[in-house]
Coordinates of C-alpha atoms and ligand atoms in Angstrom, one line a residue:
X1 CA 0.0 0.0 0.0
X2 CA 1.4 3.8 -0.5
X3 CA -0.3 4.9 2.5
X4 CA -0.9 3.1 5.7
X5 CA -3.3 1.3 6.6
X6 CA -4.2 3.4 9.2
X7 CA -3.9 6.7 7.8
X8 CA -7.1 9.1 7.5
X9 CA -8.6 10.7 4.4
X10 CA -11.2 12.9 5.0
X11 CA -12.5 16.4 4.0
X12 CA -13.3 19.6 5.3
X13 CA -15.9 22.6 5.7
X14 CA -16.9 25.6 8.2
X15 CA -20.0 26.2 9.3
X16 CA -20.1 29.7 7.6
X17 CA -19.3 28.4 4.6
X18 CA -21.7 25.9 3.7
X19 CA -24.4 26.1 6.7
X20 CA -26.9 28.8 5.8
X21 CA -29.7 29.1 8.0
X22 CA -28.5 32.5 9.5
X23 CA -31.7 33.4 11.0
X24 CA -32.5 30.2 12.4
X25 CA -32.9 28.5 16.0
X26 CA -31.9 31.3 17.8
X27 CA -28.9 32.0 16.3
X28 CA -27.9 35.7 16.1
X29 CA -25.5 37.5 13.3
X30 CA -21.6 36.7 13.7
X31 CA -19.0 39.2 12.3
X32 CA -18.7 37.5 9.0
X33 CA -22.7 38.3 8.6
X34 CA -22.1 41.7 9.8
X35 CA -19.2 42.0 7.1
X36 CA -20.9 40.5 3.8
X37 CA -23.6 43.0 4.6
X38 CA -22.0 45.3 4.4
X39 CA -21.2 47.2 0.8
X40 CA -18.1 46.4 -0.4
X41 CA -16.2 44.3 1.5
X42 CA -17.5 40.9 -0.5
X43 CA -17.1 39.9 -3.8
X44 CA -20.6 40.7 -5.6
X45 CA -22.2 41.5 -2.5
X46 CA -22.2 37.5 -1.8
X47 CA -23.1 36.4 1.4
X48 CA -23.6 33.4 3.9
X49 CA -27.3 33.7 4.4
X50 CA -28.3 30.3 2.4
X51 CA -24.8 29.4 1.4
X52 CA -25.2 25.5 0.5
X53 CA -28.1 25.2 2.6
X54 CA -26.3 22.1 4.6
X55 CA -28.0 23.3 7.8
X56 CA -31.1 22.0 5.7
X57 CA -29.3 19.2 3.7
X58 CA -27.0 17.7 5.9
X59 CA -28.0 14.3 5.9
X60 CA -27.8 14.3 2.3
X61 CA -24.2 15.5 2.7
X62 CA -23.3 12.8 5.0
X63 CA -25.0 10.5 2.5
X64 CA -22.1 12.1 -0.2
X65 CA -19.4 11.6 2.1
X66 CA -20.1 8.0 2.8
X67 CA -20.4 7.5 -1.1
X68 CA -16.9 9.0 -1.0
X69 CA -15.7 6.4 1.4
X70 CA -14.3 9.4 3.4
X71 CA -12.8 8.3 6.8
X72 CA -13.6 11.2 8.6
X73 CA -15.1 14.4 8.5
X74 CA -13.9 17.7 9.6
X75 CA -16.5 20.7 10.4
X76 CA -16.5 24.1 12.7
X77 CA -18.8 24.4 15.2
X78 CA -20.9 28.3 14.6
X79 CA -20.4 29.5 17.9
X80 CA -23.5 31.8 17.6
X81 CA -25.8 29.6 17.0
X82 CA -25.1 27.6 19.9
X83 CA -24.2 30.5 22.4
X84 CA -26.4 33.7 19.9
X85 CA -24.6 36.2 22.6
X86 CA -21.0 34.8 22.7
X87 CA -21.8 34.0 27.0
X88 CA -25.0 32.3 29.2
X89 CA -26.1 29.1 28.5
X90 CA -26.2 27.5 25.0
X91 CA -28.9 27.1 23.0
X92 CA -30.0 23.5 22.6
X93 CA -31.9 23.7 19.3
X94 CA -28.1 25.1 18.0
X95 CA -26.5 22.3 20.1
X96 CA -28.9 19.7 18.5
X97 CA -27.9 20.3 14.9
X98 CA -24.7 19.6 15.8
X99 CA -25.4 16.4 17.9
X100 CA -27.9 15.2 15.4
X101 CA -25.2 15.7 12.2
X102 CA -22.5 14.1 14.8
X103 CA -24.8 11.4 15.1
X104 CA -25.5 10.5 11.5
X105 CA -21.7 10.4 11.1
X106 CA -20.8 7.7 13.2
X107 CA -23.9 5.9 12.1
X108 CA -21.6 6.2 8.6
X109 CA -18.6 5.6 10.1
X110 CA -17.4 8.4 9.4
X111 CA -15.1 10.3 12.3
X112 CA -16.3 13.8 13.0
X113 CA -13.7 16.6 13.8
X114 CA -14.6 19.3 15.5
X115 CA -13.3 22.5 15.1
X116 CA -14.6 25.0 17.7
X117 CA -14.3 28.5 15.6
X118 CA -13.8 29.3 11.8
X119 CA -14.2 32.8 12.2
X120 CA -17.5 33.0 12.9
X121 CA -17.4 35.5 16.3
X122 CA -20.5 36.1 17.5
X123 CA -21.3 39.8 16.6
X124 CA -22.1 40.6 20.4
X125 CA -18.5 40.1 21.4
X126 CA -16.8 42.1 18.4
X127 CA -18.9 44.8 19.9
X128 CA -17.2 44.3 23.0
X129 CA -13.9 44.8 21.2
X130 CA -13.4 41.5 19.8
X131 CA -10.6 39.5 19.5
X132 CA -8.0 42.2 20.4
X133 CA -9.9 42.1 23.7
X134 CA -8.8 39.4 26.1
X135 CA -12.4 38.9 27.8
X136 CA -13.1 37.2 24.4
X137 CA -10.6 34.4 25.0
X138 CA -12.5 34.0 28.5
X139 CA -16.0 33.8 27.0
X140 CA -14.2 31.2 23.9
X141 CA -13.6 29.0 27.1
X142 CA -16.7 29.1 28.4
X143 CA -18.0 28.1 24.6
X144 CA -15.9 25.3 24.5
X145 CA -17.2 23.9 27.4
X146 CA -20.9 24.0 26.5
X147 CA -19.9 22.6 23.0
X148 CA -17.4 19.8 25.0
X149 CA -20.6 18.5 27.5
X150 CA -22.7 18.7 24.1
X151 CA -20.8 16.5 22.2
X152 CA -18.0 15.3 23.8
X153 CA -19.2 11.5 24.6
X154 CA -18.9 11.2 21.1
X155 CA -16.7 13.4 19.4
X156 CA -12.5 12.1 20.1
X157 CA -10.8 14.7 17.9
X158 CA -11.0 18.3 18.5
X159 CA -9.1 21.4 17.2
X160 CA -9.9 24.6 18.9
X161 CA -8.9 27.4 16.4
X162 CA -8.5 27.1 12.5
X163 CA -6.0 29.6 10.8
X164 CA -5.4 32.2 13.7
X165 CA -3.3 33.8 11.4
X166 CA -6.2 35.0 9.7
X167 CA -8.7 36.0 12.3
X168 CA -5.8 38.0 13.5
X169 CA -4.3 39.6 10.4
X170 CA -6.8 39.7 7.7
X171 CA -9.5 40.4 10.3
X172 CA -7.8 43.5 12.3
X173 CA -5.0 44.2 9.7
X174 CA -5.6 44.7 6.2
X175 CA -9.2 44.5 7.2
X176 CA -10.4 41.7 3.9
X177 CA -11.7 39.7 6.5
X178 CA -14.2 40.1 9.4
X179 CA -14.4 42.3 11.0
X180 CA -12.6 44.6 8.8
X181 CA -10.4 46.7 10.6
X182 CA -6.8 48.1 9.8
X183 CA -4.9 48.7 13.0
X184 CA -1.6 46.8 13.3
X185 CA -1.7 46.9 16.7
X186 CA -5.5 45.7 17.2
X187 CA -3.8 42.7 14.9
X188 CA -1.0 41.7 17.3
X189 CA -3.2 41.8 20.4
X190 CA -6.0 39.5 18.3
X191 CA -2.9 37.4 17.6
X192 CA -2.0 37.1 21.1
X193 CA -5.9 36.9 22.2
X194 CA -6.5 34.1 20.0
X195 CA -2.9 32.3 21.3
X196 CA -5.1 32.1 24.5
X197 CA -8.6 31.6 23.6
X198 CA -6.7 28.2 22.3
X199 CA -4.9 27.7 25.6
X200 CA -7.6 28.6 27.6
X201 CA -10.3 26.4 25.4
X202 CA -8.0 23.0 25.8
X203 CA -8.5 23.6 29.4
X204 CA -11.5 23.9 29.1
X205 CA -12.3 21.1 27.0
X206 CA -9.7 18.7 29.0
X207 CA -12.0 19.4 32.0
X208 CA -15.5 17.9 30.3
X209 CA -13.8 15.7 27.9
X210 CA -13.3 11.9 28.6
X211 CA -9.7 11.1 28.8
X212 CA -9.5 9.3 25.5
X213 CA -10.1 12.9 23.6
X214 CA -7.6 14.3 21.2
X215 CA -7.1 18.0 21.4
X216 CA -4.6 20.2 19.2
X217 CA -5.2 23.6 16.8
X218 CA -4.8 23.8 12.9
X219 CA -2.9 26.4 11.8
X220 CA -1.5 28.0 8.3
X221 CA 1.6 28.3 8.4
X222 CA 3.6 30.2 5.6
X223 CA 6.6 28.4 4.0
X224 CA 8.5 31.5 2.9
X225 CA 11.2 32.1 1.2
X226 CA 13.6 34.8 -0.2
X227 CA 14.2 35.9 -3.5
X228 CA 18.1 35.8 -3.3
X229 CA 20.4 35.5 -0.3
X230 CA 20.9 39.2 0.1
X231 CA 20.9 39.6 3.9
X232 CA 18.4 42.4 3.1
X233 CA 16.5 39.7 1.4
X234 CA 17.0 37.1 4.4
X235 CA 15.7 40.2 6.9
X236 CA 12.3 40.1 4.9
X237 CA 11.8 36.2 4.9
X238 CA 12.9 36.1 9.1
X239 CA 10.6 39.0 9.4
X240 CA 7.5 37.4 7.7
X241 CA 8.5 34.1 9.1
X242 CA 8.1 35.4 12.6
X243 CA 4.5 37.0 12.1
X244 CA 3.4 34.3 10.0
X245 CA 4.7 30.9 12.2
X246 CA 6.7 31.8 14.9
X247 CA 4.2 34.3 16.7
X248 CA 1.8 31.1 16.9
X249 CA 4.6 28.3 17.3
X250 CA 6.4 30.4 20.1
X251 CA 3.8 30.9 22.8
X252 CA 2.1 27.0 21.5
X253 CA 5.7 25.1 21.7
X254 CA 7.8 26.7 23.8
X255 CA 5.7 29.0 26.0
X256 CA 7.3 32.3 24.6
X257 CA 7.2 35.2 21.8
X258 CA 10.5 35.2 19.7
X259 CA 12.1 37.9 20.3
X260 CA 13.2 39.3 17.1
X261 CA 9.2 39.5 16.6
X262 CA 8.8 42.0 19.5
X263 CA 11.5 43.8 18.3
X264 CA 10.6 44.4 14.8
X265 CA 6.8 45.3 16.1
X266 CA 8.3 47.5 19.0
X267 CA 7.2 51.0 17.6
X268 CA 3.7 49.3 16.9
X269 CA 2.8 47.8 20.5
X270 CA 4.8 47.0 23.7
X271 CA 3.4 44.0 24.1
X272 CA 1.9 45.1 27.8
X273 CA -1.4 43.4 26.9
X274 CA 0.7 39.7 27.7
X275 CA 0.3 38.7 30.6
X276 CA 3.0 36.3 32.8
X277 CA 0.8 33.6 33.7
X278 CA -0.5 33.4 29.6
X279 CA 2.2 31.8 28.3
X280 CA 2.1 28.7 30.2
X281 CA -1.5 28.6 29.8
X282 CA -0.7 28.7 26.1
X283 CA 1.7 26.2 26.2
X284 CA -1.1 23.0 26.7
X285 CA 0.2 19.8 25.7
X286 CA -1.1 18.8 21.7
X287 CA -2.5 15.7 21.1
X288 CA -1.9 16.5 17.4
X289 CA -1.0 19.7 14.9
X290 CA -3.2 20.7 12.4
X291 CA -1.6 22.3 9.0
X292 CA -3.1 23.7 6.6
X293 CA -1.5 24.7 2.8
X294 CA -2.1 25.6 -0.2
X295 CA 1.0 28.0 -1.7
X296 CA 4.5 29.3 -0.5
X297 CA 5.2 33.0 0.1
X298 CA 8.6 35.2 -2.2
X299 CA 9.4 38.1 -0.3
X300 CA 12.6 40.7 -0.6
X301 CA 13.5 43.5 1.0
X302 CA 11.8 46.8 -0.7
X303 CA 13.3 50.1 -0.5
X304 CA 10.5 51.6 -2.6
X305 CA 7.6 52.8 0.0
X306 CA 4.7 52.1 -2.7
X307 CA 1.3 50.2 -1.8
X308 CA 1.3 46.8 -1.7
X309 CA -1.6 45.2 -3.5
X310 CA -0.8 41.5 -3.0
X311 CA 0.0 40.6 0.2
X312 CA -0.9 37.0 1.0
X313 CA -3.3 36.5 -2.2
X314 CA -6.3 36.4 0.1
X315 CA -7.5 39.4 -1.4
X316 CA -6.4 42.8 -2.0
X317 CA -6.0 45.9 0.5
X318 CA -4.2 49.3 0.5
X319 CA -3.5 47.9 4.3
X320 CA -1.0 45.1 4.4
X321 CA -2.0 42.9 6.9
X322 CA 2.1 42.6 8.3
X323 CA 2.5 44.7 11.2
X324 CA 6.3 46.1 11.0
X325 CA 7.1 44.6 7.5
X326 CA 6.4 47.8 5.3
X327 CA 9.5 47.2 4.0
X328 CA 9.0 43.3 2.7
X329 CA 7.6 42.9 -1.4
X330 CA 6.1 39.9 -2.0
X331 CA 6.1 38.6 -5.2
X332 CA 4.8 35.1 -7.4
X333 CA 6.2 32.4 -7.0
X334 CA 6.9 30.7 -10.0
X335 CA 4.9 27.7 -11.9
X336 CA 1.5 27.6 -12.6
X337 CA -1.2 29.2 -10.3
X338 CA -4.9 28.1 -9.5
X339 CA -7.9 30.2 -9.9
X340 CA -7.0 32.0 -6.7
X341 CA -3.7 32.9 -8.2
X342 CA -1.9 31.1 -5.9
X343 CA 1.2 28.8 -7.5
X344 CA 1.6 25.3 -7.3
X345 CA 4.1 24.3 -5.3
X346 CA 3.9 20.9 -3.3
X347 CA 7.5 21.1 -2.1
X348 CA 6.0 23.9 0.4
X349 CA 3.8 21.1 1.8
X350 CA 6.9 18.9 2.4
X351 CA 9.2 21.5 3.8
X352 CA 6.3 22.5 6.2
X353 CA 6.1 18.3 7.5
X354 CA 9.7 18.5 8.0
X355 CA 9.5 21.7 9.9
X356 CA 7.0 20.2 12.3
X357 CA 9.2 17.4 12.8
X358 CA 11.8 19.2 14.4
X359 CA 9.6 22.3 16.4
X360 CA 6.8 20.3 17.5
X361 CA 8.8 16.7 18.4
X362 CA 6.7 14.0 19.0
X363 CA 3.5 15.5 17.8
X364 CA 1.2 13.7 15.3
X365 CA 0.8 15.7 12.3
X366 CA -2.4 15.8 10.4
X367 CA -3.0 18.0 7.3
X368 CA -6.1 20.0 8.5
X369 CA -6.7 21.6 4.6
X370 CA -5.4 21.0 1.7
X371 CA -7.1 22.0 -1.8
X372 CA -7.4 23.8 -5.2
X373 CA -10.1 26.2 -6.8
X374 CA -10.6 25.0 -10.4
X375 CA -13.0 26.8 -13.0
X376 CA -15.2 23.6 -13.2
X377 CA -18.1 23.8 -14.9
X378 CA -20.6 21.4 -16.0
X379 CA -20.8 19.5 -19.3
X380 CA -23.4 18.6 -21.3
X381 CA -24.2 15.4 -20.2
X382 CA -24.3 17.1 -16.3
X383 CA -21.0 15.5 -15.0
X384 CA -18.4 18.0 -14.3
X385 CA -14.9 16.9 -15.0
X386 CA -11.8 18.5 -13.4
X387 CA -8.3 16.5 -13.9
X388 CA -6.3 20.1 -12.4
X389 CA -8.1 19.5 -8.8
X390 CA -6.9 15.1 -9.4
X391 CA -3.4 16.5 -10.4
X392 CA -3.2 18.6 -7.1
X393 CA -4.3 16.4 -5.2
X394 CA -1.9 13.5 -6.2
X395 CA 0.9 15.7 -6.3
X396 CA 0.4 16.9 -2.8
X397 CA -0.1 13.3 -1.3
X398 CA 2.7 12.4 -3.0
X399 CA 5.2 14.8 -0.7
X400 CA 2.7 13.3 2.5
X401 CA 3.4 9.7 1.3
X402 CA 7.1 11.1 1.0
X403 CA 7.2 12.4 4.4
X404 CA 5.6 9.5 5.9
X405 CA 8.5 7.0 4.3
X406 CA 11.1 9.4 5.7
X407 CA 9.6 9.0 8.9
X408 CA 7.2 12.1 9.8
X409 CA 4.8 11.7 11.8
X410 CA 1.5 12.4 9.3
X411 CA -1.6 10.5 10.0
X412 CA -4.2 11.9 8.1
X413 CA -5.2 14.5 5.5
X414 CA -8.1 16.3 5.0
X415 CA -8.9 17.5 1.7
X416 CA -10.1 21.1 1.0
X417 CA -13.4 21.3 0.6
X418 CA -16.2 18.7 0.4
X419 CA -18.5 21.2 -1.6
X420 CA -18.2 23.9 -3.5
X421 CA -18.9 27.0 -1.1
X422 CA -18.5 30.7 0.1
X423 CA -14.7 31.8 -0.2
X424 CA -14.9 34.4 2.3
X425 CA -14.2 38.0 0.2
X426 CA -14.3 36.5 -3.1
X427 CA -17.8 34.8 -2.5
X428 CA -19.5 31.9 -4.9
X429 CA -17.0 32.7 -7.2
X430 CA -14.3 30.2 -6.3
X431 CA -14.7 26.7 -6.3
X432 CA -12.6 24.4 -3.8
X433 CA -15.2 21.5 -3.3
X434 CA -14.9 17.7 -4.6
X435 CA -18.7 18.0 -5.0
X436 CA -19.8 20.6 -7.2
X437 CA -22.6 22.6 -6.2
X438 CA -25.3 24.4 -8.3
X439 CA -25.7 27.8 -6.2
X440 CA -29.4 28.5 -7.6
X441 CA -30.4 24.7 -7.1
X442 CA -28.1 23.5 -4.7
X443 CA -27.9 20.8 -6.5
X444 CA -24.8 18.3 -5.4
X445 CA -22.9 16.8 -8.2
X446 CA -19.6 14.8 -7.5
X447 CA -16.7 15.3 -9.7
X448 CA -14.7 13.4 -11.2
X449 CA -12.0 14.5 -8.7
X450 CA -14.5 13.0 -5.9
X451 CA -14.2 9.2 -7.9
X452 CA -10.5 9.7 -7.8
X453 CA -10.5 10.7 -4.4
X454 CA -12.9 7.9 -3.5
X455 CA -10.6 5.1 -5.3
X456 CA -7.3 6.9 -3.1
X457 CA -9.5 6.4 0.1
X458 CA -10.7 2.9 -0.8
X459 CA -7.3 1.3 -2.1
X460 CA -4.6 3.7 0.0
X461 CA -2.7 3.6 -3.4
X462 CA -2.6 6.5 -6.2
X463 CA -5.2 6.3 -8.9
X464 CA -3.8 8.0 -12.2
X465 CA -3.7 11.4 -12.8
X466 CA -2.0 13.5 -15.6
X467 CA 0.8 16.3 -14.0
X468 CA -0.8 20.1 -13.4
X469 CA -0.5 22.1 -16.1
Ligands
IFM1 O1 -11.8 28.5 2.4 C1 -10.7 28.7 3.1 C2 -10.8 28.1 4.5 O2 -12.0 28.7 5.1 C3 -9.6 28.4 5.3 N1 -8.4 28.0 4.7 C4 -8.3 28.4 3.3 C5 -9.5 28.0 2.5 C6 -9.3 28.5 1.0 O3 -9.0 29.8 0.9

């Protein structure tokens, strides 16, 4: 077999993204509701109100994924629809969906992941200053709990936060994300607030969970590199390294900010929002790492002061979302690039395992997201055929089955997304899903990605698939 016998496949989705149901069983707006309705700030106006309508047809979706043979399946809790305010006591109809859809899983056989926030903040609490507040980590605690006694008798794997990066920088920085603001500052104390919210949430959860549970925290970290090895060059990748990685990896490894970090954001903040007894509540012990990848960064030192229009390609701001970097470019990488514009590079993938190896020793490593957006459109005869998403796909679990035989620790992989859904700023019109989804109909057709997929998941060993182009 190429992969063990053991190893997970699964796929992934957040509850903003494919849920819908905004309005419904008590649940009350989140910042990302607040945000698409807002003018301007998402692509064609696009928002999450119906989205793919799964809070409706989830049982047909776990229907899909057990036709896919998928091992496990990885969703976000919405936090305000089981808590509308962000604190009191949760509200059961929201608690039910997710125990019901928990239910039908295992009845599948199919291993649900929790994640405990995609983003979704209820609105209440961004009122209260949000994540660069450190009452919201408090109130995240409490949230986990209620979500914990919910569904923790059967739920074993658990991540508390997914991408931090972004709720911190895209969210308070260049202000593309919820909920939109561009204060550098308000970005590093999110970062630091959210660092918490995960230590404080595995406590949380360790204290309601049975003992067999498996808690960690998927994060994206960038794989960057620099364009020669000019020190100036070497400055900008160490710079973005430490605001990308090591301002998560710090406090969740070793219990502490690198240093060069706080010097390089010195004039921005002093830090005085950290403090002494947070970084050993940070520091909880992983059960697993979750990583998450789709491209690596170029950067080089820039003398020109000019605006920066493509930062990260999540989107473009006249704010950077790199507090203390004004002097980093970033530039393509080459090879080809996916309908996000983002290159294909599965080295980055690779170097990322090995980089895991060594900072977080002894951790399992799973890949929490992992996935292309492909124009794929439907034929004639209604199937929808996309051999770019197979050739991705393969060519990324071929640097995992790589890792694997040079002894990382990777057990599982969970493929980016399981239907086509709302990408955030750009809205409907990016497609990530292995199940392509009519947005007037919401009609579910698998690709043929999904039967490749499918075969991978049954057999452990690579179907065919012709190279990216
Ligand atoms: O759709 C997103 C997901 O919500 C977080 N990680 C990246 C994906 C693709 O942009």
């Amino acid at each position: 077999m190429t992969f063990p016998a053991d190893f997970l496949f699964g796929s992934a989705t957040s509850a903003y993204q494919i849920e819908g149901g905004v309005r419904e069983d008590g649940r009350t707006p989140s910042i990302w509701d607040t945000f698409c309705h807002t003018p301007g700030k998402v692509l064609s106006g696009d928002h999450g109100d119906i989205a793919v309508d799964h809070y409706h047809r989830w049982r047909e979706d776990v229907g899909l994924m057990a036709e896919l043979g998928l091992d496990a399946y990885r969703f976000s809790v919405s936090w305000p629809r089981v808590q509308p305010t962000g604190r009191g006591p949760a509200v059961q109809r929201g608690l039910d969906f997710y125990r019901a859809l928990v239910d039908e899983l295992l009845e599948r056989g199919i291993t649900p992941w929790v994640t405990l926030y995609h983003w979704d903040l209820p609105q209440e609490l961004e009122n209260a200053g949000g994540w660069p507040e450190r009452i919201t980590a408090e109130r995240f605690a409490d949230y986990a709990t209620l979500v914990g006694e919910a569904v923790g008798d059967r739920v074993t794997d658990w991540t508390t936060l997914n991408e931090p990066w972004c709720s911190a920088f895209l969210g308070y920085g260049s202000g593309v994300h919820a909920p939109g603001h561009t204060d550098h500052a308000a970005a590093l104390r999110a970062a630091h607030h959210l660092n918490l919210a995960h230590g404080l949430g595995t406590q949380a959860l360790r204290a309601v969970l049975p003992a067999r549970a498996r808690l960690g925290i998927s994060l994206n970290p960038a794989v960057v590199r620099a364009s020669t090895d000019a020190p100036g060059d070497l400055d900008a990748q160490r710079r973005i390294d430490g605001l990308a990685n090591r301002i998560f990896e710090g406090p969740l490894l070793r219990g502490a900010y690198p240093k060069d970090l706080l010097a390089d954001t010195a004039r921005i903040t002093d830090w005085g929002f950290v403090r002494d007894a947070d970084l050993a509540t940070i520091k909880q012990p992983l059960d697993m790492l979750g990583v998450n990848y789709y491209t690596p960064f170029l950067v080089s030192a820039d003398t020109e002061s000019r605006t920066v229009e493509r930062h990260d390609g999540h989107g473009a701001s006249e704010r950077s979302p790199w507090p203390g970097a004004a002097q980093v470019a970033f530039h393509q990488t080459p090879g080809p690039t996916t309908e996000m514009g983002w290159t294909v590079d599965p080295t980055g993938l690779y170097e990322l395992l090995l980089r895991y190896r060594r900072e977080a020793r002894g951790v399992p490593l799973y890949i929490t997201e992992n996935g292309v957006a492909c124009d794929d459109k439907t034929a004639a005869d209604g199937t929808v055929h996309d051999p770019d998403r197979i050739a991705y796909l393969h060519d990324h679990l071929a640097v995992v089955e790589r890792a694997i035989a040079d002894g990382v620790d990777v057990r599982g992989y969970f493929l980016w997304s399981l239907l086509d859904n709302f990408e955030w700023s750009y809205g409907y019109s990016k497609r990530f899903g292995l199940v392509y989804v009519d947005f007037e109909t919401q009609d579910r057709t698998p690709k043929s990605s999904a039967a490749w997929y499918t075969q991978l998941t049954r057999t452990h060993t690579f179907p065919p698939a012709k190279p990216f182009p």
